[in-house]
Coordinates of C-alpha atoms in Angstrom, one line a residue:
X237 CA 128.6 42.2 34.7
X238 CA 131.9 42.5 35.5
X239 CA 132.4 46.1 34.8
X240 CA 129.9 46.5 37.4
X241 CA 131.9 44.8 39.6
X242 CA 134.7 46.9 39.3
X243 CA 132.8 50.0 39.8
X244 CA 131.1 48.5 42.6
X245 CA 134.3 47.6 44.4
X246 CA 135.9 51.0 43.4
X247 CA 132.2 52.6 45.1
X248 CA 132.4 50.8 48.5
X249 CA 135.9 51.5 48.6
X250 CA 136.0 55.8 48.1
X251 CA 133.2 54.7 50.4
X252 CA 135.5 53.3 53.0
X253 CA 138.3 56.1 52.1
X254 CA 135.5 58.9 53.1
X255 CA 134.6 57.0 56.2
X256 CA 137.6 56.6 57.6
X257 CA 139.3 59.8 57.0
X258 CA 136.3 61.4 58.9
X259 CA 137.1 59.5 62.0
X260 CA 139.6 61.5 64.3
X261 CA 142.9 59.0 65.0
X262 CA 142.4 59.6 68.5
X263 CA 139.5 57.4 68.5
X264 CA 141.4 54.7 66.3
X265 CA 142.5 52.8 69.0
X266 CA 139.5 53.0 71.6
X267 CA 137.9 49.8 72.3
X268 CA 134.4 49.8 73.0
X269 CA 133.5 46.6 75.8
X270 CA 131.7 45.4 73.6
X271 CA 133.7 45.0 70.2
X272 CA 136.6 42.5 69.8
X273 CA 138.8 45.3 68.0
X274 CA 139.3 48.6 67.3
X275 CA 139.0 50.8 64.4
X276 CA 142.6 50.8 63.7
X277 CA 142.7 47.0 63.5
X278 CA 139.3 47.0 61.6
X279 CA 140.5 49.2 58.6
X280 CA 143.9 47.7 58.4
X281 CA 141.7 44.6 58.2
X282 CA 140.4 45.9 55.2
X283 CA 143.5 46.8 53.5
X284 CA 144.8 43.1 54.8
X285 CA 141.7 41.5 53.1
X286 CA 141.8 43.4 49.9
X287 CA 145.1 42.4 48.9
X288 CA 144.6 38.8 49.8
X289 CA 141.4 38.3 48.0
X290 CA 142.3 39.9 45.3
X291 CA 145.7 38.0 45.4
X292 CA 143.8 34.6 45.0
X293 CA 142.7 35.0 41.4
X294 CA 144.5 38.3 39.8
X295 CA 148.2 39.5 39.2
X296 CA 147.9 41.7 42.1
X297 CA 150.8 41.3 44.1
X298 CA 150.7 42.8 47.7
X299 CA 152.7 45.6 48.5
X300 CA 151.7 45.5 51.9
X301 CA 154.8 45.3 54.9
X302 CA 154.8 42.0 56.1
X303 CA 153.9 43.4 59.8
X304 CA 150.2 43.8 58.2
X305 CA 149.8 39.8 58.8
X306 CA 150.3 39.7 62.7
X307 CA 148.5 43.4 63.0
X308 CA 145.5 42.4 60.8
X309 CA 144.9 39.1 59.6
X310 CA 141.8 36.9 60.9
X311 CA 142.3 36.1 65.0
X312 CA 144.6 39.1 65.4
X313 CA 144.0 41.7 67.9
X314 CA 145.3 44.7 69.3
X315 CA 145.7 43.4 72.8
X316 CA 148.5 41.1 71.1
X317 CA 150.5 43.6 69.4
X318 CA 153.8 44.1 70.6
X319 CA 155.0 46.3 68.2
X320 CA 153.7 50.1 67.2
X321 CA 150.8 49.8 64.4
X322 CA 150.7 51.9 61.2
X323 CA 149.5 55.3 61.2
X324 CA 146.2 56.6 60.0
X325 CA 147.5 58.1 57.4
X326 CA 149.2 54.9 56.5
X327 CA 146.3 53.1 56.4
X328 CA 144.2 55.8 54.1
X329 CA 147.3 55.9 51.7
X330 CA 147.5 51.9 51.2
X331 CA 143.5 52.3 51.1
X332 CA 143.9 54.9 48.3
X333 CA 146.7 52.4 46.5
X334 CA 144.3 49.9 46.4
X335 CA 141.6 52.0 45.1
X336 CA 143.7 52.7 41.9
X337 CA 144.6 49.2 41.9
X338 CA 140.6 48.1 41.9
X339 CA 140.1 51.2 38.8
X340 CA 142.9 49.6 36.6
X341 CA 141.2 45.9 36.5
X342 CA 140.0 44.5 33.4
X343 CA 136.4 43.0 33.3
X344 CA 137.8 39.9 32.0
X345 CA 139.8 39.1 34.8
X346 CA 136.7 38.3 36.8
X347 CA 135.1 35.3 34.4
X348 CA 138.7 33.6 34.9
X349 CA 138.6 30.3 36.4
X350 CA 140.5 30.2 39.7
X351 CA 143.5 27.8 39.7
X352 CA 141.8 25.6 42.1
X353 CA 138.6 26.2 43.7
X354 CA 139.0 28.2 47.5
X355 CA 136.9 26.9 50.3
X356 CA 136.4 29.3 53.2
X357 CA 134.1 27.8 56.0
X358 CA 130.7 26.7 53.7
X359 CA 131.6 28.9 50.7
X360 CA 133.4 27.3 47.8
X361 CA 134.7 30.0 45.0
X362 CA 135.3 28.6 41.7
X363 CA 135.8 31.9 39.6
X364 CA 137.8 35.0 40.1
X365 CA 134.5 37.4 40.3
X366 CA 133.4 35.1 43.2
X367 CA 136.1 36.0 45.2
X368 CA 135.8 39.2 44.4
X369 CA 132.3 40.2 44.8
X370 CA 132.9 38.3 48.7
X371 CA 135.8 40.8 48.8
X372 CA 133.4 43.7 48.9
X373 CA 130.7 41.8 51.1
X374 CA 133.6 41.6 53.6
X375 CA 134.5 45.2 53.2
X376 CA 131.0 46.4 53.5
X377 CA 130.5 44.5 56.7
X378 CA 133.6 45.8 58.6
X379 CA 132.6 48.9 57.6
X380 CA 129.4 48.7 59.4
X381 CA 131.6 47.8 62.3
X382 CA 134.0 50.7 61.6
X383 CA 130.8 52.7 61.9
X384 CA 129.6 50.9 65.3
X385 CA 132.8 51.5 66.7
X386 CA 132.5 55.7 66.2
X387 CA 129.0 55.6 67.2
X388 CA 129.4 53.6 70.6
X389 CA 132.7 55.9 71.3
X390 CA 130.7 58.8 70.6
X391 CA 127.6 57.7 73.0
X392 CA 130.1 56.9 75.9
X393 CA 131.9 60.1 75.4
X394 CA 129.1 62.1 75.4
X395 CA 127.4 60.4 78.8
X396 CA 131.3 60.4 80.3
X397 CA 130.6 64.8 79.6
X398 CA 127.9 64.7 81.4

């Protein structure tokens, strides 16, 4: 099971990578009426999410700059950042990190008890794989928001040409 985990995670992921590097930067920072972020803040999101999840149960220390907790944690939003916000490419290339990261895990990790049980909300996570497997629910969901985001864009650009 928990090899399937991993290549699941490492799947969504080149996913995500794929997704996002089709999506011109220009568009990164357009926010559609009715969204509460932009694409920017939703894939740095992503990367924000990653390393924390996976930072509850494994020896995965975040090499993330500290900046990614006001640009990107839960409740942020553009609209309150006062400083400039990483690059595209930044993003993809802490994306990619994290994909090699996710390759390198050992199926064992995942059956490991966590050091004391994580309550988010009504979900309670006992074991590593828990956390895990929401890890890529999350992921999967923001990119369907990602994906929103380009489409709406798109659609108002398009009528805006007419």
């Amino acid at each position: 099971m928990s090899q399937s985990m991993i290549h699941t995670a490492v799947s969504v992921r080149q996913i995500a990578l794929q997704q996002v590097q089709a999506i011109p930067e220009e568009l990164f920072d357009v926010q559609p009426q009715a969204f509460a972020n932009t694409i920017r803040w939703n894939v740095g999101h992503l990367v924000f999410a990653l390393d924390y999840f996976l930072s509850l149960g494994l020896p995965f220390h975040s090499n993330l700059p500290e900046d990614y907790t006001k640009f990107f944690h839960t409740g942020t939003k553009p609209a309150d950042w006062t400083l400039a916000p990483p690059t595209k490419a930044e993003l993809v290339q802490y994306m990619t990190d994290q994909l090699e990261r996710l390759a390198q895990l050992a199926p064992e990790q995942f059956e490991q008890p966590l050091t004391s049980p994580i309550e988010m909300g009504p979900l309670r996570f006992e074991i590593v794989g828990e956390v895990v497997n929401f890890a890529l629910v999350h992921e999967a969901m923001h990119l369907g928001t990602i994906s929103s985001i380009a489409k709406v864009i798109q659609h108002e650009h398009a009528d805006s040409v007419k």
